[in-house]
Short mmCIF file of C-alpha atoms and ligand atoms in Angstrom, two decimals:
data_model
loop_
_atom_site.label_atom_id
_atom_site.label_comp_id
_atom_site.label_asym_id
_atom_site.label_seq_id
_atom_site.Cartn_x
_atom_site.Cartn_y
_atom_site.Cartn_z
CA MET Q 1 -282.37 10.68 -36.96
CA GLN Q 2 -280.68 11.38 -40.28
CA ALA Q 3 -278.20 8.65 -41.04
CA SER Q 4 -276.80 10.19 -44.18
CA PRO Q 5 -277.57 12.88 -46.72
CA ARG Q 6 -280.44 12.03 -49.05
CA HIS Q 7 -278.44 12.18 -52.25
CA GLY Q 8 -275.09 11.26 -53.58
CA PHE Q 9 -274.45 8.11 -51.56
CA GLY Q 10 -273.42 10.44 -48.78
CA GLY Q 11 -272.93 8.07 -45.86
CA ARG Q 12 -269.56 6.69 -44.91
CA LEU Q 13 -270.13 3.26 -43.47
CA SER Q 14 -268.91 3.99 -39.95
CA TYR Q 15 -271.04 7.11 -39.77
CA VAL Q 16 -274.11 5.38 -41.13
CA TRP Q 17 -273.64 2.47 -38.82
CA GLN Q 18 -273.25 4.49 -35.65
CA THR Q 19 -276.16 6.76 -36.35
CA ALA Q 20 -278.47 4.18 -37.84
CA ARG Q 21 -278.47 1.86 -34.83
CA PRO Q 22 -277.03 2.04 -31.36
CA PRO Q 23 -274.08 -0.30 -30.91
CA ARG Q 24 -274.90 -3.59 -29.30
CA PRO Q 25 -272.66 -5.64 -27.06
CA ALA Q 26 -270.60 -8.29 -28.77
CA PRO Q 27 -271.81 -11.87 -28.39
CA THR Q 28 -271.54 -12.78 -24.75
CA GLY Q 29 -270.62 -16.41 -25.23
CA ASP Q 30 -273.64 -17.56 -23.28
CA ARG Q 31 -275.78 -20.52 -24.21
CA MET Q 32 -277.72 -18.64 -26.84
CA THR Q 33 -274.83 -17.00 -28.64
CA THR Q 34 -272.18 -19.71 -28.82
CA ARG Q 35 -271.41 -20.86 -32.33
CA GLY Q 36 -271.28 -24.60 -32.74
CA GLU Q 37 -270.65 -26.72 -35.79
CA LEU Q 38 -270.69 -25.04 -39.21
CA LYS Q 39 -273.90 -26.37 -40.77
CA TYR Q 40 -273.75 -24.65 -44.13
CA GLU Q 41 -271.60 -22.17 -46.01
CA GLY Q 42 -273.10 -20.27 -48.90
CA LYS Q 43 -271.73 -17.51 -51.08
CA ALA Q 44 -272.71 -14.71 -48.68
CA LYS Q 45 -273.39 -16.38 -45.33
CA ARG Q 46 -272.35 -19.11 -42.93
CA VAL Q 47 -274.85 -20.94 -40.73
CA TYR Q 48 -273.74 -22.40 -37.41
CA ALA Q 49 -275.46 -24.75 -35.00
CA THR Q 50 -275.90 -23.53 -31.42
CA PRO Q 51 -276.26 -25.44 -28.16
CA HIS Q 52 -279.99 -24.89 -28.57
CA PRO Q 53 -281.30 -27.40 -31.15
CA GLY Q 54 -284.01 -25.07 -32.43
CA GLU Q 55 -281.65 -22.18 -33.19
CA TYR Q 56 -278.85 -21.31 -35.56
CA ILE Q 57 -276.47 -18.38 -35.83
CA VAL Q 58 -276.15 -16.81 -39.28
CA GLU Q 59 -272.94 -14.94 -40.07
CA TYR Q 60 -273.04 -12.48 -42.97
CA LYS Q 61 -269.87 -12.30 -45.07
CA ASP Q 62 -268.37 -9.49 -47.14
CA ASP Q 63 -267.91 -11.93 -50.05
CA ALA Q 64 -269.80 -11.05 -53.20
CA THR Q 65 -270.34 -13.30 -56.18
CA ALA Q 66 -272.21 -12.87 -59.44
CA PHE Q 67 -272.92 -14.90 -62.55
CA ASN Q 68 -273.04 -18.15 -60.63
CA GLY Q 69 -269.77 -17.56 -58.82
CA VAL Q 70 -267.76 -16.59 -61.91
CA LYS Q 71 -267.22 -13.04 -60.62
CA LYS Q 72 -265.96 -12.75 -57.04
CA ALA Q 73 -264.92 -9.88 -54.78
CA GLN Q 74 -265.11 -8.55 -51.26
CA ILE Q 75 -267.42 -5.61 -50.59
CA GLY Q 76 -266.21 -3.87 -47.43
CA GLY Q 77 -268.94 -3.65 -44.82
CA LYS Q 78 -271.46 -5.65 -46.86
CA GLY Q 79 -271.94 -8.35 -44.23
CA ALA Q 80 -272.70 -5.81 -41.50
CA ILE Q 81 -275.05 -3.82 -43.74
CA ASN Q 82 -277.02 -6.83 -44.97
CA ASN Q 83 -277.26 -8.14 -41.40
CA ALA Q 84 -278.53 -4.75 -40.20
CA ILE Q 85 -281.04 -4.29 -43.03
CA THR Q 86 -282.45 -7.80 -42.60
CA ALA Q 87 -282.60 -7.36 -38.81
CA HIS Q 88 -284.50 -4.12 -39.31
CA LEU Q 89 -287.03 -5.48 -41.82
CA PHE Q 90 -287.80 -9.00 -40.57
CA PRO Q 91 -289.44 -7.96 -37.25
CA GLN Q 92 -291.63 -5.52 -39.18
CA LEU Q 93 -292.60 -8.26 -41.62
CA GLU Q 94 -293.54 -10.46 -38.62
CA GLN Q 95 -295.84 -7.67 -37.46
CA ALA Q 96 -297.31 -7.52 -40.96
CA GLY Q 97 -298.25 -11.22 -40.73
CA VAL Q 98 -295.21 -12.90 -42.28
CA PRO Q 99 -293.62 -15.45 -39.93
CA THR Q 100 -289.82 -15.40 -40.24
CA HIS Q 101 -286.81 -17.29 -38.91
CA PHE Q 102 -285.33 -14.12 -37.35
CA ILE Q 103 -284.85 -13.86 -33.57
CA GLU Q 104 -282.31 -11.09 -32.94
CA ARG Q 105 -279.17 -9.40 -34.18
CA LEU Q 106 -276.21 -10.56 -32.08
CA SER Q 107 -273.35 -8.48 -33.48
CA ASP Q 108 -272.37 -6.48 -36.56
CA THR Q 109 -272.35 -9.56 -38.75
CA GLU Q 110 -274.32 -12.19 -36.81
CA GLN Q 111 -277.96 -12.88 -36.11
CA ARG Q 112 -279.76 -15.57 -34.15
CA VAL Q 113 -282.45 -17.38 -36.12
CA ARG Q 114 -284.85 -20.27 -35.72
CA ALA Q 115 -283.47 -23.45 -37.26
CA VAL Q 116 -285.17 -24.26 -40.55
CA THR Q 117 -284.74 -26.64 -43.43
CA ILE Q 118 -284.50 -24.44 -46.48
CA ILE Q 119 -287.04 -25.26 -49.19
CA PRO Q 120 -284.95 -25.39 -52.40
CA VAL Q 121 -287.29 -23.09 -54.31
CA GLU Q 122 -286.21 -19.46 -54.68
CA VAL Q 123 -289.12 -17.09 -55.06
CA ILE Q 124 -288.69 -13.92 -57.12
CA VAL Q 125 -291.28 -11.15 -57.08
CA ARG Q 126 -291.05 -8.54 -59.84
CA ASN Q 127 -292.70 -5.15 -60.15
CA VAL Q 128 -290.59 -3.79 -63.00
CA ALA Q 129 -288.82 -5.71 -65.77
CA ALA Q 130 -285.08 -6.10 -65.16
CA GLY Q 131 -282.30 -8.67 -65.12
CA SER Q 132 -283.08 -12.19 -66.29
CA PHE Q 133 -286.75 -11.33 -66.92
CA SER Q 134 -285.81 -8.62 -69.43
CA LYS Q 135 -283.24 -10.86 -71.07
CA ARG Q 136 -285.49 -13.92 -71.32
CA LEU Q 137 -288.53 -12.08 -72.68
CA GLY Q 138 -286.92 -9.21 -74.59
CA ILE Q 139 -288.66 -6.63 -72.40
CA GLU Q 140 -286.82 -3.36 -71.87
CA GLU Q 141 -285.46 -2.87 -68.35
CA GLY Q 142 -287.62 -0.42 -66.48
CA THR Q 143 -290.91 -1.52 -68.06
CA VAL Q 144 -293.50 -1.38 -65.27
CA LEU Q 145 -295.43 -4.65 -64.95
CA ALA Q 146 -299.23 -4.42 -64.79
CA ARG Q 147 -299.22 -6.67 -61.71
CA PRO Q 148 -296.55 -8.31 -59.59
CA VAL Q 149 -295.03 -11.40 -61.20
CA VAL Q 150 -294.04 -14.31 -58.94
CA GLU Q 151 -291.40 -16.66 -60.36
CA TYR Q 152 -289.86 -19.81 -58.93
CA CYS Q 153 -286.32 -21.10 -59.39
CA TYR Q 154 -284.66 -24.31 -58.28
CA LYS Q 155 -282.01 -23.37 -55.71
CA SER Q 156 -278.97 -25.02 -57.25
CA ASP Q 157 -275.60 -23.31 -57.68
CA ALA Q 158 -274.48 -26.15 -59.94
CA LEU Q 159 -277.37 -25.49 -62.35
CA GLY Q 160 -277.45 -21.69 -61.99
CA ASP Q 161 -280.85 -21.57 -60.20
CA PRO Q 162 -283.00 -22.51 -63.24
CA LEU Q 163 -286.54 -21.20 -63.62
CA ILE Q 164 -289.17 -23.84 -62.73
CA ASN Q 165 -292.91 -23.94 -62.19
CA THR Q 166 -294.79 -25.19 -59.16
CA ASP Q 167 -295.65 -28.54 -60.82
CA THR Q 168 -291.91 -29.23 -61.07
CA ALA Q 169 -291.39 -28.40 -57.39
CA VAL Q 170 -294.21 -30.78 -56.37
CA ALA Q 171 -293.26 -33.56 -58.80
CA LEU Q 172 -289.69 -33.58 -57.55
CA GLY Q 173 -290.71 -33.44 -53.88
CA TRP Q 174 -289.22 -30.05 -53.10
CA ALA Q 175 -292.47 -28.67 -51.66
CA THR Q 176 -296.10 -29.68 -51.30
CA PRO Q 177 -298.92 -27.90 -53.13
CA GLU Q 178 -300.07 -26.49 -49.78
CA GLU Q 179 -296.58 -25.16 -49.01
CA LEU Q 180 -296.38 -23.51 -52.42
CA THR Q 181 -299.76 -21.86 -51.94
CA ARG Q 182 -298.58 -20.54 -48.58
CA ILE Q 183 -295.23 -19.41 -50.04
CA ARG Q 184 -296.94 -17.43 -52.77
CA GLU Q 185 -299.31 -15.85 -50.24
CA LEU Q 186 -296.40 -14.87 -47.97
CA ALA Q 187 -294.29 -13.58 -50.89
CA LEU Q 188 -297.14 -11.27 -51.91
CA LYS Q 189 -297.52 -10.12 -48.29
CA VAL Q 190 -293.82 -9.25 -48.26
CA GLN Q 191 -294.35 -7.39 -51.53
CA ALA Q 192 -297.33 -5.49 -50.13
CA PHE Q 193 -295.31 -4.42 -47.09
CA LEU Q 194 -292.03 -3.57 -48.81
CA VAL Q 195 -293.23 -1.54 -51.80
CA PRO Q 196 -294.72 1.33 -49.76
CA TYR Q 197 -291.99 0.99 -47.12
CA PHE Q 198 -289.29 1.68 -49.69
CA ALA Q 199 -291.37 4.22 -51.63
CA ALA Q 200 -291.60 6.30 -48.46
CA ARG Q 201 -287.79 6.28 -48.38
CA GLY Q 202 -287.31 7.34 -51.99
CA VAL Q 203 -286.64 3.85 -53.34
CA ARG Q 204 -288.37 1.87 -56.10
CA LEU Q 205 -288.46 -1.86 -55.33
CA ILE Q 206 -287.89 -3.34 -58.78
CA ASP Q 207 -287.71 -7.01 -57.81
CA PHE Q 208 -286.52 -9.26 -55.00
CA LYS Q 209 -285.71 -12.87 -54.17
CA LEU Q 210 -287.00 -14.71 -51.10
CA GLU Q 211 -286.21 -18.06 -49.55
CA PHE Q 212 -288.49 -19.98 -47.23
CA GLY Q 213 -287.79 -22.73 -44.73
CA ARG Q 214 -289.63 -25.28 -42.61
CA LEU Q 215 -289.47 -25.25 -38.82
CA ALA Q 216 -289.29 -28.62 -37.07
CA ASP Q 217 -293.11 -28.71 -36.89
CA GLY Q 218 -293.44 -28.05 -40.62
CA THR Q 219 -294.47 -24.40 -40.38
CA VAL Q 220 -293.27 -22.41 -43.41
CA VAL Q 221 -291.39 -19.23 -42.48
CA LEU Q 222 -289.48 -16.58 -44.39
CA ALA Q 223 -285.72 -17.26 -44.11
CA ASP Q 224 -282.49 -15.96 -45.65
CA GLU Q 225 -282.22 -12.16 -46.03
CA ILE Q 226 -283.69 -9.06 -47.62
CA SER Q 227 -280.86 -6.77 -48.65
CA PRO Q 228 -279.21 -5.05 -51.63
CA ASP Q 229 -277.78 -8.51 -52.46
CA THR Q 230 -281.26 -9.95 -52.98
CA CYS Q 231 -283.32 -6.99 -54.20
CA ARG Q 232 -283.12 -4.43 -56.98
CA PHE Q 233 -283.48 -0.93 -55.56
CA TRP Q 234 -283.62 2.15 -57.79
CA ASP Q 235 -283.61 5.71 -56.51
CA ALA Q 236 -287.14 7.05 -56.98
CA GLU Q 237 -286.00 10.33 -58.52
CA THR Q 238 -282.96 9.37 -60.57
CA ASN Q 239 -283.42 5.59 -61.09
CA GLU Q 240 -279.83 5.24 -59.90
CA LYS Q 241 -279.14 1.64 -58.89
CA LEU Q 242 -278.66 1.11 -55.15
CA ASP Q 243 -278.06 -2.64 -55.11
CA LYS Q 244 -275.85 -5.50 -56.20
CA ASP Q 245 -276.23 -4.62 -59.88
CA ARG Q 246 -273.54 -1.98 -59.19
CA PHE Q 247 -271.19 -4.92 -58.58
CA ARG Q 248 -272.60 -7.22 -61.26
CA ARG Q 249 -272.37 -4.51 -63.93
CA ASP Q 250 -269.12 -2.81 -62.78
CA LEU Q 251 -270.87 0.48 -62.10
CA GLY Q 252 -268.63 1.45 -59.16
CA GLY Q 253 -269.83 2.95 -55.88
CA VAL Q 254 -270.89 -0.43 -54.53
CA GLU Q 255 -270.08 0.20 -50.85
CA ASP Q 256 -271.67 3.65 -50.97
CA ALA Q 257 -274.87 2.25 -52.49
CA TYR Q 258 -275.15 -0.39 -49.74
CA SER Q 259 -274.50 2.27 -47.05
CA GLU Q 260 -277.11 4.52 -48.59
CA MET Q 261 -279.67 1.70 -48.52
CA LEU Q 262 -278.95 1.01 -44.84
CA ALA Q 263 -279.47 4.71 -44.10
CA ARG Q 264 -282.74 4.79 -45.99
CA VAL Q 265 -284.10 1.53 -44.59
CA THR Q 266 -283.44 2.62 -41.01
CA ARG Q 267 -284.59 6.21 -41.53
CA GLU Q 268 -287.35 7.17 -39.13
CA LEU Q 269 -290.10 9.01 -40.95
P1 5GP O 301 -282.76 -11.95 -61.87
O1 5GP O 301 -283.51 -13.23 -62.05
O2 5GP O 301 -283.32 -10.83 -62.67
O3 5GP O 301 -281.29 -12.13 -62.03
O4 5GP O 301 -282.95 -11.56 -60.33
C1 5GP O 301 -284.21 -11.12 -59.84
C2 5GP O 301 -284.02 -10.63 -58.40
O5 5GP O 301 -283.75 -11.71 -57.54
C3 5GP O 301 -282.88 -9.64 -58.22
O6 5GP O 301 -283.27 -8.70 -57.23
C4 5GP O 301 -281.73 -10.50 -57.72
O7 5GP O 301 -280.89 -9.76 -56.87
C5 5GP O 301 -282.48 -11.59 -56.95
N1 5GP O 301 -281.85 -12.90 -57.10
C6 5GP O 301 -282.18 -13.87 -57.97
N2 5GP O 301 -281.40 -14.96 -57.82
C7 5GP O 301 -280.55 -14.66 -56.84
C8 5GP O 301 -279.46 -15.40 -56.21
O8 5GP O 301 -279.17 -16.55 -56.52
N3 5GP O 301 -278.81 -14.74 -55.24
C9 5GP O 301 -279.12 -13.47 -54.87
N4 5GP O 301 -278.40 -12.88 -53.90
N5 5GP O 301 -280.13 -12.77 -55.41
C10 5GP O 301 -280.83 -13.36 -56.39
#
């Protein structure tokens, strides 16, 4: 299956979508797929209760924000693409030993997930200096790091997700030392799976952000999404950006970059 040409952001969304994944039936309205109360609305997703207490429905939106909500726009097709990319990667991460909240994709923009309480610690893994890391430390973007760097931020829109360390997270009761050890271990497992996965598809994984949650029994699982919203992806040959930096930095071609990433992620090798 070739979802789009290799170069030049070739895939129109409808084409990419139809060829990348067979269409699924729309939600049937049965017990498992009925949206209940809106539990949470973030910048890019809504989370709904379902009649089943252990499950939520996540709806991916086309809304894009940057710089702590200062810059806002709609990116056509983004919700469907991020839903599809996450739905493609999470089952493979499960197989690689990373428990996740994902159950199944329900529709273009919805997925069924296990209900979790999100741990308010965002985890960033970096392979190459970019973004806030470059700015904070004066390191040129594109500098390859000698080993992956794991950073932690407090998940707070009001504060702009400030950088923290694990002592802060424990002292303020956001996570236990054991949870943080597990989170780091899982983040590095995600890293170990994703780097070769993307390399095989002509993409350098520069950095990415993960969120983890607790199931009712306390088990820590990977939650949220893995998508061009939450990762930096650079073309392996040209270093062209294929992620949300195209929006953040007004580079143009945002929709095409997201479509290209869906095509590459779902490409069968
Ligand atoms: P930086 O700290 O350099 O801005 O971001 C590092 C990586 O984490 C990038 O791939 C970026 O997309 C992701 N990231 C960090 N914070 C957030 C956030 O609040 N929302 C999203 N969507 N991604 C984030």
